[in-house]
Structure formats: C-alpha cells, structure tokens
Protein backbone atom coordinates (compact mmCIF):
# COMPACT_ATOMS: atom_id res chain seq x y z
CA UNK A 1 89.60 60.36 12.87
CA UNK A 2 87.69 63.12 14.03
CA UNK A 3 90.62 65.01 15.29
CA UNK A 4 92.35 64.37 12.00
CA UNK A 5 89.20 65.67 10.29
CA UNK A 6 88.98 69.05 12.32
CA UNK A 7 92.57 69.66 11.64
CA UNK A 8 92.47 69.36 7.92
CA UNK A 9 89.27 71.42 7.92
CA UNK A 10 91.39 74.54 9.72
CA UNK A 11 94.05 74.19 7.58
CA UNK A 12 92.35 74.70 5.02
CA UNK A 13 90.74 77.58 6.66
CA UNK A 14 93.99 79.53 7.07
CA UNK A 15 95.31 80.12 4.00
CA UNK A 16 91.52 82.08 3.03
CA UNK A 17 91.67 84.12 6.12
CA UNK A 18 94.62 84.90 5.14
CA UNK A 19 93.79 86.08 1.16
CA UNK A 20 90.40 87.94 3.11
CA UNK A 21 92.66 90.31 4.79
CA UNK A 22 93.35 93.38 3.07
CA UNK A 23 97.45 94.36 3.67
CA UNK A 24 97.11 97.89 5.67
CA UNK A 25 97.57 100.58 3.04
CA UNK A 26 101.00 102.32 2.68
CA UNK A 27 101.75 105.68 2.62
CA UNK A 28 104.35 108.31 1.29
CA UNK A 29 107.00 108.81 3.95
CA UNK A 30 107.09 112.63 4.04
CA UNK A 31 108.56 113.22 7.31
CA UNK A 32 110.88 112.01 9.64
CA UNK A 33 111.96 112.35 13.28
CA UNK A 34 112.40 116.49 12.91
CA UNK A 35 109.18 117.63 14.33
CA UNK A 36 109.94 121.59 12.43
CA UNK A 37 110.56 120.06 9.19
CA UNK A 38 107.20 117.84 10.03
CA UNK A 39 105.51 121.04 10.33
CA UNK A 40 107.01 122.58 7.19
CA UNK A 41 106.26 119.63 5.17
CA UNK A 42 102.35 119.68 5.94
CA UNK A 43 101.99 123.33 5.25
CA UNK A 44 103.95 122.75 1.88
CA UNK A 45 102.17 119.84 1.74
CA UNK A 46 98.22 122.08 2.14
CA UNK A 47 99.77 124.80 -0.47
CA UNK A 48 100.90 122.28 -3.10
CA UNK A 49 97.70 120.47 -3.41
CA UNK A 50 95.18 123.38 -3.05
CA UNK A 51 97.72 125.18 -6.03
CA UNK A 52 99.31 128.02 -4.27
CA UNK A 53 102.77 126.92 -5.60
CA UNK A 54 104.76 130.00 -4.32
CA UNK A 55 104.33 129.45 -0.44
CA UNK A 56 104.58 125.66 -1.27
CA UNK A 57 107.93 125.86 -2.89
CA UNK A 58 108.65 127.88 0.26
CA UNK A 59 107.88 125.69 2.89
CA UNK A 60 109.51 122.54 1.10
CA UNK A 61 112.59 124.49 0.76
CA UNK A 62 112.70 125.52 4.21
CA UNK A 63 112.38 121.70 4.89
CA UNK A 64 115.02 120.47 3.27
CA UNK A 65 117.04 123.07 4.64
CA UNK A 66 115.59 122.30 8.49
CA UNK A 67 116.17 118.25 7.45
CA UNK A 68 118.27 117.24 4.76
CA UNK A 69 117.58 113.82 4.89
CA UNK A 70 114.02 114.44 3.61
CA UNK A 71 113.38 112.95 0.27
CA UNK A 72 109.86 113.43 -0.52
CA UNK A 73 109.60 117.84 -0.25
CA UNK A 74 112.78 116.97 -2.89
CA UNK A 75 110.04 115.27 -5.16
CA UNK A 76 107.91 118.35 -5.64
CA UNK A 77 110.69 120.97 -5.41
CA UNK A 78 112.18 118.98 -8.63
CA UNK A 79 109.21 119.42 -10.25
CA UNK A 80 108.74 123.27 -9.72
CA UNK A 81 113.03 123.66 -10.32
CA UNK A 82 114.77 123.59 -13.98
CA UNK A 83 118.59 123.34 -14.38
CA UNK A 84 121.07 122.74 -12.02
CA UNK A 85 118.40 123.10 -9.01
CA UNK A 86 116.04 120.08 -10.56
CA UNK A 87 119.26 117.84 -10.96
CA UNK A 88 120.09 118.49 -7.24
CA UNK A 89 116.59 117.71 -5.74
CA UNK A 90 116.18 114.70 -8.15
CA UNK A 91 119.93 113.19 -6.99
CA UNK A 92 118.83 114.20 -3.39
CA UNK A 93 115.37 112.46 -3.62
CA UNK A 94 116.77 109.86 -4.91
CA UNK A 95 119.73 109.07 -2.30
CA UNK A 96 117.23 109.76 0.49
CA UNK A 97 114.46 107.05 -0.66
CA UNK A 98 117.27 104.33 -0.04
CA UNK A 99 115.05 102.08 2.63
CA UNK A 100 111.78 103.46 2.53
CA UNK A 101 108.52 101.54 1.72
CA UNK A 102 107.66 100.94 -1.87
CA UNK A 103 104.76 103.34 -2.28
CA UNK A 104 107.55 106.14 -1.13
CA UNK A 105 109.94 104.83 -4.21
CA UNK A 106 107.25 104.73 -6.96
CA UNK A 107 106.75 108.15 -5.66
CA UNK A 108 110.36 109.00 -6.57
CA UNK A 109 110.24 106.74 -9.52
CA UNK A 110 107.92 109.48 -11.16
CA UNK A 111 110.75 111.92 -11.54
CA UNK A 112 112.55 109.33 -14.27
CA UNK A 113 109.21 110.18 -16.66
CA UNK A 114 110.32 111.61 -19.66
CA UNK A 115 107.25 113.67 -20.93
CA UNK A 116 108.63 114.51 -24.20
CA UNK A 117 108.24 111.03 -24.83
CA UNK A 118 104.37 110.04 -25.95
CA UNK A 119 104.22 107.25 -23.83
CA UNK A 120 105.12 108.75 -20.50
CA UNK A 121 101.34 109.54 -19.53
CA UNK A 122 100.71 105.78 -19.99
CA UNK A 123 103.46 105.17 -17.70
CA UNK A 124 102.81 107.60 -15.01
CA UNK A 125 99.12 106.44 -14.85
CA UNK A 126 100.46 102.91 -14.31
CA UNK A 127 102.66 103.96 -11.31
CA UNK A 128 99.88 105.92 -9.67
CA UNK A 129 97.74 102.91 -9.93
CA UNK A 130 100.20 100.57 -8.60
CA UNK A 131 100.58 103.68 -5.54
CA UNK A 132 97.26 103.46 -4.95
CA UNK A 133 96.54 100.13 -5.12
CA UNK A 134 99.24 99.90 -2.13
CA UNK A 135 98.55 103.27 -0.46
CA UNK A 136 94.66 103.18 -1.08
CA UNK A 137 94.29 105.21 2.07
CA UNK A 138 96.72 107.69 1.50
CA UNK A 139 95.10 111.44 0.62
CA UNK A 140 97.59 112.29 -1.25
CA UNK A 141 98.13 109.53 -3.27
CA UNK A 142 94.40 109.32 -3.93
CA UNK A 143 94.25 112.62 -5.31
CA UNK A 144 96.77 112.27 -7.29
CA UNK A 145 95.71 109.15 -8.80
CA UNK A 146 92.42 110.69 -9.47
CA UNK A 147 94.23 113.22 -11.45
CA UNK A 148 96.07 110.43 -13.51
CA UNK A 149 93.14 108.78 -14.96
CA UNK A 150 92.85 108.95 -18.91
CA UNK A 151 89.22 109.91 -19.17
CA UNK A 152 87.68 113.16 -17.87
CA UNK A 153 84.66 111.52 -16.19
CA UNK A 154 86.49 108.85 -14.39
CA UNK A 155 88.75 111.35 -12.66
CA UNK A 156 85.39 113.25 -11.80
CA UNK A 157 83.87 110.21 -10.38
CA UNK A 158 87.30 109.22 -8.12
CA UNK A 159 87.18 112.48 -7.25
CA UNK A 160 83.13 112.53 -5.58
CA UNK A 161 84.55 109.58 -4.07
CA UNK A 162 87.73 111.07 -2.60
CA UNK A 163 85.63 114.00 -1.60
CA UNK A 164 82.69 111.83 0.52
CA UNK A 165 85.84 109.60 1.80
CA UNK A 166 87.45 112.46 3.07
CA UNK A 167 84.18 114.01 4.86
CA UNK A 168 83.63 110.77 6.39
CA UNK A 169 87.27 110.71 7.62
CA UNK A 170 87.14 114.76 8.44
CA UNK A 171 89.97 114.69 6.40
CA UNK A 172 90.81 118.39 4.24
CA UNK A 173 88.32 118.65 1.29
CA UNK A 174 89.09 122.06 0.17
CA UNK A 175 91.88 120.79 -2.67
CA UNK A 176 89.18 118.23 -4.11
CA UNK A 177 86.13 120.93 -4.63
CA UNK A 178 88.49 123.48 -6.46
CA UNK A 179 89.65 120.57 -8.86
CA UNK A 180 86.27 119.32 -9.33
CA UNK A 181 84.54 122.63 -9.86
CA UNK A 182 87.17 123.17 -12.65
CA UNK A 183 86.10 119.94 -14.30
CA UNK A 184 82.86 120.53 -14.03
CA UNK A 185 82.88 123.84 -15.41
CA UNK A 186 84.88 122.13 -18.60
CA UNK A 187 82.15 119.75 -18.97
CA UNK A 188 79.82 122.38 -19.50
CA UNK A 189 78.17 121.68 -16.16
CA UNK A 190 78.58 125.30 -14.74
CA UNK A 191 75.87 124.76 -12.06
CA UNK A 192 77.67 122.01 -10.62
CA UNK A 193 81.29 123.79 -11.25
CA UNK A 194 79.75 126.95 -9.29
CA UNK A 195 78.72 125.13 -6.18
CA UNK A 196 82.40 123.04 -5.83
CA UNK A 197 84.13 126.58 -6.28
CA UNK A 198 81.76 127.94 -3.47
CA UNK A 199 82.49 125.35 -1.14
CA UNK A 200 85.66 125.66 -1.75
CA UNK A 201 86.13 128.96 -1.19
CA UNK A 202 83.79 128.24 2.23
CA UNK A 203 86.39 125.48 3.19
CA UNK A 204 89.29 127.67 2.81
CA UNK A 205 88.71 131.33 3.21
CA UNK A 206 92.11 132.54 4.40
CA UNK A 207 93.72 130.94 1.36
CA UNK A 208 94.41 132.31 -1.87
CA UNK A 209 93.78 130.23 -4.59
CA UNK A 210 90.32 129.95 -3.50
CA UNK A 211 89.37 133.31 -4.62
CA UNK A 212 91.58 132.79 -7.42
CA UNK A 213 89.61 129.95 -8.93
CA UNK A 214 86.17 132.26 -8.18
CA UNK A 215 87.89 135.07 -10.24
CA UNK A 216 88.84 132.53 -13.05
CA UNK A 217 85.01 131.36 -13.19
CA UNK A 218 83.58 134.90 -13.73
CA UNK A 219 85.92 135.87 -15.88
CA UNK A 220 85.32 132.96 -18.38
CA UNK A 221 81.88 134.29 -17.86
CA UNK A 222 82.86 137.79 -18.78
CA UNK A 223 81.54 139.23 -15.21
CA UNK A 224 84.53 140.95 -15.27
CA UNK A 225 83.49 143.18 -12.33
CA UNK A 226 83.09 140.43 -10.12
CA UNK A 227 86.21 139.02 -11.72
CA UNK A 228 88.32 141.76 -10.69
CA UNK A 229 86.83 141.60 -7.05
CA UNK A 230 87.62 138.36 -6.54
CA UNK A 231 91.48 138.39 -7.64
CA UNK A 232 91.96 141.41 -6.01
CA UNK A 233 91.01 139.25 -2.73
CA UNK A 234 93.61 136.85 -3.67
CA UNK A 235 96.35 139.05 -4.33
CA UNK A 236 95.03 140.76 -0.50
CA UNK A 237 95.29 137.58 0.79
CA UNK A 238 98.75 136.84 -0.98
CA UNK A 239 100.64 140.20 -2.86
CA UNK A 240 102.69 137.96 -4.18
CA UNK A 241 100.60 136.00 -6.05
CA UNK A 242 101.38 136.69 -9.67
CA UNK A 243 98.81 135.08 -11.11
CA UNK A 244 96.52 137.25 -9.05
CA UNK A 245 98.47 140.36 -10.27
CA UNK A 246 98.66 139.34 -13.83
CA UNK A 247 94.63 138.95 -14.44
CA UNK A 248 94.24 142.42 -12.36
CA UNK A 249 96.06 144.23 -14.68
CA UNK A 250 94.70 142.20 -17.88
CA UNK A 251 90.84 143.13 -16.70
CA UNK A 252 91.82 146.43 -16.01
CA UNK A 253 93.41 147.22 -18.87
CA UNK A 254 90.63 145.57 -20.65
CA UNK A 255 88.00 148.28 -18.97
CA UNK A 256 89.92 150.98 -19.48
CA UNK A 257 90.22 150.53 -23.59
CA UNK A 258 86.55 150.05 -23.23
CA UNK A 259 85.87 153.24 -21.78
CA UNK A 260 88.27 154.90 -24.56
C-alpha cells in the first residue's frame, strides 16, 4: 500500500517538474558551418543594430556572396533593397529558412508585412512577441522586440532592462544607449538622453554613428558649433557616411548666410 502510495505521489510529481522548466530559449540561426561568412555576419550584424547601415549592407552582402545558403543576412539586405534586388533576397531568405527553428521563420515571416496596410504594425508586434517569448535570450531579438512595443514608455522600460541584462551578461550595450538616449531626449528628458548618448559614444568610440547621434543632440539644441564638431568626427571616422556629409554642409551653409 505504501509502495502504491509513493508511486502515485511521484507521478503526480512529474508532470509539474515538468511545466516548472522553462524550454531553453531559441535563437535566430544567422550562421552556418562557413566560419568567414560567420565573421561577416557579426560585423553586419554590430553595424545594423548600432545604425551604420552602409558598412552593414556591406558585410551582409559579402556574406551571402562568401555563403549562399545563408538566409538570415537575406532578411536585412531585403529590407535595405527595392526592386528586383528585394524580390531576390526575400525568395532567397525564404528558400534558405526551409528546416530551421521556428524563431528563425517568424524572423523571415516579417518580410510578408505589408506596411501600407494599417494593420501591419499590429501584426509585426505580435510576431516579435511570439520571437521573444521563444528566443527570450536572444540579443537581437530582444532589441528588436523592445522596438516593437506600441507605447513609448514600455519600449523605454524593455530597453533599461535589455541594457542591465546585457551588462550582467557582458554582452554589447552600445546599440541600446544610442536608442534610449534618443527616446529620452523625445520625452523631453534631455538629462537622461545626454548621459545614454555619452555612454554610448564611451562604449563605441571607433564607430560612427556614435558621434553621429552626439551631433544630432546639439544640433536640436542649436549648439551648432559643437554640432559640426561632432559630425565631422563621424564622417573622419566613416567619409562615406552621407548622413554625416549631408548635416556638414546644412550647418555650414547655415553659418555662412549668418555671417552674410
């Protein structure tokens, strides 16, 4: 009787341990077995999220080229292509998901939006919940489901929690200050905007877009001296960054009507 007792009692047991454990978190399948297109994906990968478009379109390109049975560098090149280009890396994307995880086909599923339709916000928020609900470890898709959410101050707050998951991880953090200092600074909370963009800009000193973003904050404060300075460092640290050039020349044309 007692034997029979115990053994109904562990049985029951089971099936709770079992509904206590959390299924290990999925993640987007960016790379494969070439260890060059590996390599070519992460840098694309660090450029794309921390805005610097140019050298990410680059290095994705240069992936697919190195491995052309990538499918994920076809996601984002899609989205930066139009015509003929953006058909190709959608078809491509799509052939090459065949047998991945599911996280890796909502990911793909994203390029079917149709954002001339009202409703495809609603249902790109819903995928990148469902993503992150199965990939809730994934930096990427955490960031980017962040970015999804409908109201200003719940992206903020995913975002301070993205940003103290990542320091406790000593994951990258750079991408997640220059978002939130532009938030910040759109709430009206320029205090808090200014120290994200200086961090920033401390996490990530060789990159572009970080002196960018500084040059974007004083020029909305019209310190257009300190403006200038600070996208001329960008366009030093990348000459071909146009949006670098393009504010250069609109400041400086700017001062010189001034002084006319």
């Amino acid at each position: 009787m007692k034997t029979t007792l115990k053994l109904a009692l562990i049985l029951m047991l089971v099936p709770l341990a079992l509904f206590s454990q959390k299924p290990e978190s999925q993640y987007i399948m960016w790379g494969s077995e070439d260890e060059i297109a590996n390599a070519m994906v992460m840098r694309g990968m660090d450029h794309m999220m921390n805005v610097e478009r140019e050298k990410a379109y680059t290095f994705f390109d240069a992936a697919v080229a190195q491995d052309p049975t990538l499918f994920a560098p076809h996601v984002v090149l899609a989205n930066m292509s139009w015509g003929d280009k953006r058909k190709h890396h959608i078809a491509e994307a799509k052939k090459n998901v065949e047998g991945k995880n599911e996280v890796s086909k909502l990911f793909v599923s994203t390029l079917d939006l149709d954002w001339q339709n009202e409703g495809a916000a609603d249902k790109n928020r819903a995928i990148w919940a469902k993503m992150y609900e199965l990939a809730y470890d994934g930096g990427f898709v955490n960031f980017r489901y962040a970015l999804s959410r409908k109201d200003v101050k719940e992206q903020i707050a995913e975002l301070e929690k993205l940003a103290a998951k990542n320091a406790k991880k000593d994951r990258s953090n750079a991408h997640v200050h220059n978002i939130l200092g532009y938030m910040y600074y759109a709430e009206g909370d320029k205090a808090k905007a200014k120290a994200h963009l200086d961090k920033y800009l401390e996490l990530r000193p060789d990159g572009y877009n970080a002196y960018d973003s500084m040059g974007e904050y004083y020029f909305n404060e019209g310190d257009m001296e300190n403006a200038l300075a600070y996208y001329k460092k960008a366009r030093m640290h990348y000459p071909a960054s146009r949006s670098a050039s393009d504010k250069i020349k609109e400041i400086e044309d700017k001062m010189k009507a001034k002084e006319e």
